[in-house]
GROMACS .gro file of N, CA and C in nm:
model
  201
    1UNK      N    1  -3.534  -4.098 -27.218
    1UNK     CA    2  -3.509  -3.957 -27.239
    1UNK      C    3  -3.484  -3.888 -27.104
    2UNK      N    4  -3.563  -3.925 -27.005
    2UNK     CA    5  -3.547  -3.865 -26.873
    2UNK      C    6  -3.406  -3.889 -26.820
    3UNK      N    7  -3.360  -4.011 -26.827
    3UNK     CA    8  -3.226  -4.042 -26.776
    3UNK      C    9  -3.118  -3.966 -26.851
    4UNK      N   10  -3.135  -3.950 -26.980
    4UNK     CA   11  -3.040  -3.874 -27.060
    4UNK      C   12  -3.034  -3.729 -27.012
    5UNK      N   13  -3.149  -3.669 -26.990
    5UNK     CA   14  -3.152  -3.530 -26.943
    5UNK      C   15  -3.090  -3.515 -26.805
    6UNK      N   16  -3.118  -3.611 -26.717
    6UNK     CA   17  -3.061  -3.605 -26.582
    6UNK      C   18  -2.909  -3.615 -26.589
    7UNK      N   19  -2.859  -3.705 -26.670
    7UNK     CA   20  -2.714  -3.721 -26.683
    7UNK      C   21  -2.651  -3.595 -26.743
    8UNK      N   22  -2.715  -3.537 -26.844
    8UNK     CA   23  -2.663  -3.416 -26.906
    8UNK      C   24  -2.666  -3.300 -26.807
    9UNK      N   25  -2.772  -3.292 -26.728
    9UNK     CA   26  -2.783  -3.187 -26.627
    9UNK      C   27  -2.670  -3.199 -26.526
   10UNK      N   28  -2.640  -3.320 -26.484
   10UNK     CA   29  -2.531  -3.340 -26.390
   10UNK      C   30  -2.396  -3.306 -26.455
   11UNK      N   31  -2.382  -3.338 -26.581
   11UNK     CA   32  -2.260  -3.308 -26.653
   11UNK      C   33  -2.236  -3.157 -26.658
   12UNK      N   34  -2.343  -3.080 -26.673
   12UNK     CA   35  -2.330  -2.934 -26.683
   12UNK      C   36  -2.295  -2.870 -26.549
   13UNK      N   37  -2.314  -2.941 -26.440
   13UNK     CA   38  -2.282  -2.886 -26.309
   13UNK      C   39  -2.377  -2.774 -26.272
   14UNK      N   40  -2.322  -2.660 -26.229
   14UNK     CA   41  -2.406  -2.547 -26.187
   14UNK      C   42  -2.494  -2.495 -26.300
   15UNK      N   43  -2.445  -2.502 -26.421
   15UNK     CA   44  -2.524  -2.455 -26.536
   15UNK      C   45  -2.641  -2.547 -26.567
   16UNK      N   46  -2.640  -2.665 -26.510
   16UNK     CA   47  -2.747  -2.762 -26.534
   16UNK      C   48  -2.882  -2.721 -26.480
   17UNK      N   49  -2.883  -2.623 -26.392
   17UNK     CA   50  -3.011  -2.578 -26.336
   17UNK      C   51  -3.104  -2.522 -26.443
   18UNK      N   52  -3.048  -2.486 -26.556
   18UNK     CA   53  -3.131  -2.435 -26.665
   18UNK      C   54  -3.226  -2.543 -26.718
   19UNK      N   55  -3.193  -2.669 -26.692
   19UNK     CA   56  -3.276  -2.780 -26.738
   19UNK      C   57  -3.376  -2.829 -26.634
   20UNK      N   58  -3.387  -2.762 -26.522
   20UNK     CA   59  -3.477  -2.806 -26.415
   20UNK      C   60  -3.621  -2.825 -26.464
   21UNK      N   61  -3.671  -2.731 -26.538
   21UNK     CA   62  -3.809  -2.739 -26.589
   21UNK      C   63  -3.828  -2.855 -26.684
   22UNK      N   64  -3.730  -2.876 -26.772
   22UNK     CA   65  -3.738  -2.986 -26.868
   22UNK      C   66  -3.735  -3.121 -26.797
   23UNK      N   67  -3.648  -3.133 -26.699
   23UNK     CA   68  -3.638  -3.258 -26.623
   23UNK      C   69  -3.768  -3.284 -26.548
   24UNK      N   70  -3.825  -3.182 -26.488
   24UNK     CA   71  -3.950  -3.199 -26.414
   24UNK      C   72  -4.062  -3.241 -26.509
   25UNK      N   73  -4.071  -3.181 -26.626
   25UNK     CA   74  -4.172  -3.219 -26.724
   25UNK      C   75  -4.153  -3.365 -26.766
   26UNK      N   76  -4.030  -3.405 -26.790
   26UNK     CA   77  -4.004  -3.543 -26.830
   26UNK      C   78  -4.036  -3.641 -26.717
   27UNK      N   79  -4.012  -3.602 -26.593
   27UNK     CA   80  -4.048  -3.689 -26.480
   27UNK      C   81  -4.199  -3.711 -26.476
   28UNK      N   82  -4.274  -3.604 -26.494
   28UNK     CA   83  -4.421  -3.615 -26.488
   28UNK      C   84  -4.476  -3.697 -26.605
   29UNK      N   85  -4.428  -3.671 -26.724
   29UNK     CA   86  -4.478  -3.745 -26.840
   29UNK      C   87  -4.433  -3.891 -26.835
   30UNK      N   88  -4.315  -3.918 -26.783
   30UNK     CA   89  -4.269  -4.056 -26.769
   30UNK      C   90  -4.359  -4.132 -26.672
   31UNK      N   91  -4.399  -4.067 -26.565
   31UNK     CA   92  -4.488  -4.130 -26.468
   31UNK      C   93  -4.624  -4.157 -26.531
   32UNK      N   94  -4.673  -4.062 -26.610
   32UNK     CA   95  -4.800  -4.082 -26.681
   32UNK      C   96  -4.794  -4.204 -26.770
   33UNK      N   97  -4.689  -4.215 -26.848
   33UNK     CA   98  -4.672  -4.328 -26.938
   33UNK      C   99  -4.666  -4.458 -26.859
   34UNK      N  100  -4.592  -4.457 -26.750
   34UNK     CA  101  -4.580  -4.577 -26.666
   34UNK      C  102  -4.717  -4.621 -26.615
   35UNK      N  103  -4.799  -4.527 -26.571
   35UNK     CA  104  -4.931  -4.560 -26.519
   35UNK      C  105  -5.021  -4.612 -26.630
   36UNK      N  106  -5.021  -4.547 -26.747
   36UNK     CA  107  -5.109  -4.589 -26.855
   36UNK      C  108  -5.066  -4.721 -26.919
   37UNK      N  109  -4.941  -4.756 -26.909
   37UNK     CA  110  -4.893  -4.883 -26.962
   37UNK      C  111  -4.912  -4.999 -26.864
   38UNK      N  112  -4.946  -4.968 -26.741
   38UNK     CA  113  -4.968  -5.069 -26.639
   38UNK      C  114  -5.092  -5.151 -26.678
   39UNK      N  115  -5.075  -5.280 -26.690
   39UNK     CA  116  -5.184  -5.367 -26.735
   39UNK      C  117  -5.283  -5.402 -26.624
   40UNK      N  118  -5.248  -5.371 -26.499
   40UNK     CA  119  -5.338  -5.401 -26.389
   40UNK      C  120  -5.457  -5.305 -26.390
   41UNK      N  121  -5.577  -5.356 -26.376
   41UNK     CA  122  -5.693  -5.266 -26.373
   41UNK      C  123  -5.698  -5.190 -26.241
   42UNK      N  124  -5.757  -5.074 -26.247
   42UNK     CA  125  -5.782  -4.996 -26.125
   42UNK      C  126  -5.922  -5.032 -26.079
   43UNK      N  127  -5.930  -5.099 -25.965
   43UNK     CA  128  -6.058  -5.149 -25.915
   43UNK      C  129  -6.114  -5.068 -25.799
   44UNK      N  130  -6.025  -4.997 -25.730
   44UNK     CA  131  -6.067  -4.925 -25.611
   44UNK      C  132  -6.022  -4.780 -25.618
   45UNK      N  133  -6.102  -4.691 -25.563
   45UNK     CA  134  -6.066  -4.550 -25.566
   45UNK      C  135  -5.945  -4.520 -25.478
   46UNK      N  136  -5.905  -4.613 -25.394
   46UNK     CA  137  -5.788  -4.595 -25.308
   46UNK      C  138  -5.658  -4.633 -25.379
   47UNK      N  139  -5.666  -4.675 -25.505
   47UNK     CA  140  -5.547  -4.715 -25.580
   47UNK      C  141  -5.449  -4.597 -25.587
   48UNK      N  142  -5.326  -4.622 -25.551
   48UNK     CA  143  -5.222  -4.518 -25.547
   48UNK      C  144  -5.204  -4.449 -25.682
   49UNK      N  145  -5.228  -4.522 -25.790
   49UNK     CA  146  -5.212  -4.463 -25.924
   49UNK      C  147  -5.309  -4.347 -25.947
   50UNK      N  148  -5.426  -4.354 -25.889
   50UNK     CA  149  -5.522  -4.244 -25.901
   50UNK      C  150  -5.471  -4.120 -25.829
   51UNK      N  151  -5.411  -4.140 -25.714
   51UNK     CA  152  -5.352  -4.028 -25.640
   51UNK      C  153  -5.239  -3.965 -25.721
   52UNK      N  154  -5.156  -4.050 -25.780
   52UNK     CA  155  -5.044  -3.999 -25.861
   52UNK      C  156  -5.096  -3.922 -25.982
   53UNK      N  157  -5.200  -3.975 -26.047
   53UNK     CA  158  -5.258  -3.904 -26.162
   53UNK      C  159  -5.315  -3.769 -26.121
   54UNK      N  160  -5.378  -3.764 -26.005
   54UNK     CA  161  -5.433  -3.639 -25.955
   54UNK      C  162  -5.322  -3.538 -25.931
   55UNK      N  163  -5.213  -3.582 -25.869
   55UNK     CA  164  -5.100  -3.492 -25.842
   55UNK      C  165  -5.036  -3.443 -25.973
   56UNK      N  166  -5.024  -3.532 -26.069
   56UNK     CA  167  -4.968  -3.493 -26.199
   56UNK      C  168  -5.061  -3.392 -26.266
   57UNK      N  169  -5.192  -3.416 -26.258
   57UNK     CA  170  -5.288  -3.323 -26.317
   57UNK      C  171  -5.279  -3.185 -26.255
   58UNK      N  172  -5.265  -3.180 -26.123
   58UNK     CA  173  -5.250  -3.051 -26.054
   58UNK      C  174  -5.123  -2.981 -26.099
   59UNK      N  175  -5.015  -3.058 -26.114
   59UNK     CA  176  -4.888  -2.999 -26.159
   59UNK      C  177  -4.904  -2.938 -26.299
   60UNK      N  178  -4.972  -3.010 -26.388
   60UNK     CA  179  -4.993  -2.958 -26.524
   60UNK      C  180  -5.082  -2.834 -26.523
   61UNK      N  181  -5.180  -2.828 -26.434
   61UNK     CA  182  -5.263  -2.708 -26.421
   61UNK      C  183  -5.178  -2.587 -26.383
   62UNK      N  184  -5.094  -2.605 -26.283
   62UNK     CA  185  -5.005  -2.496 -26.238
   62UNK      C  186  -4.909  -2.458 -26.350
   63UNK      N  187  -4.854  -2.558 -26.414
   63UNK     CA  188  -4.757  -2.535 -26.523
   63UNK      C  189  -4.823  -2.457 -26.638
   64UNK      N  190  -4.948  -2.495 -26.668
   64UNK     CA  191  -5.020  -2.427 -26.776
   64UNK      C  192  -5.048  -2.281 -26.745
   65UNK      N  193  -5.073  -2.250 -26.620
   65UNK     CA  194  -5.101  -2.112 -26.581
   65UNK      C  195  -4.975  -2.026 -26.584
   66UNK      N  196  -4.860  -2.089 -26.574
   66UNK     CA  197  -4.733  -2.015 -26.576
   66UNK      C  198  -4.693  -1.978 -26.719
   67UNK      N  199  -4.753  -2.040 -26.817
   67UNK     CA  200  -4.715  -2.016 -26.956
   67UNK      C  201  -4.774  -1.889 -27.009
   0.00000   0.00000   0.00000
């Protein structure tokens, strides 16, 4: 879905900026899915996936306050 939106946004050219928020949401949720589908266990607090989850969580907090 993310790739479809990116391609459509590029197709629209300058008008594609209207999809910026949708593309950003899809990027964040795609990353979440990628992390949760990863079969490798998280054994250390230094695991990069934890940092990514924290950043995604902060983004959703900001996004929620804007609504």
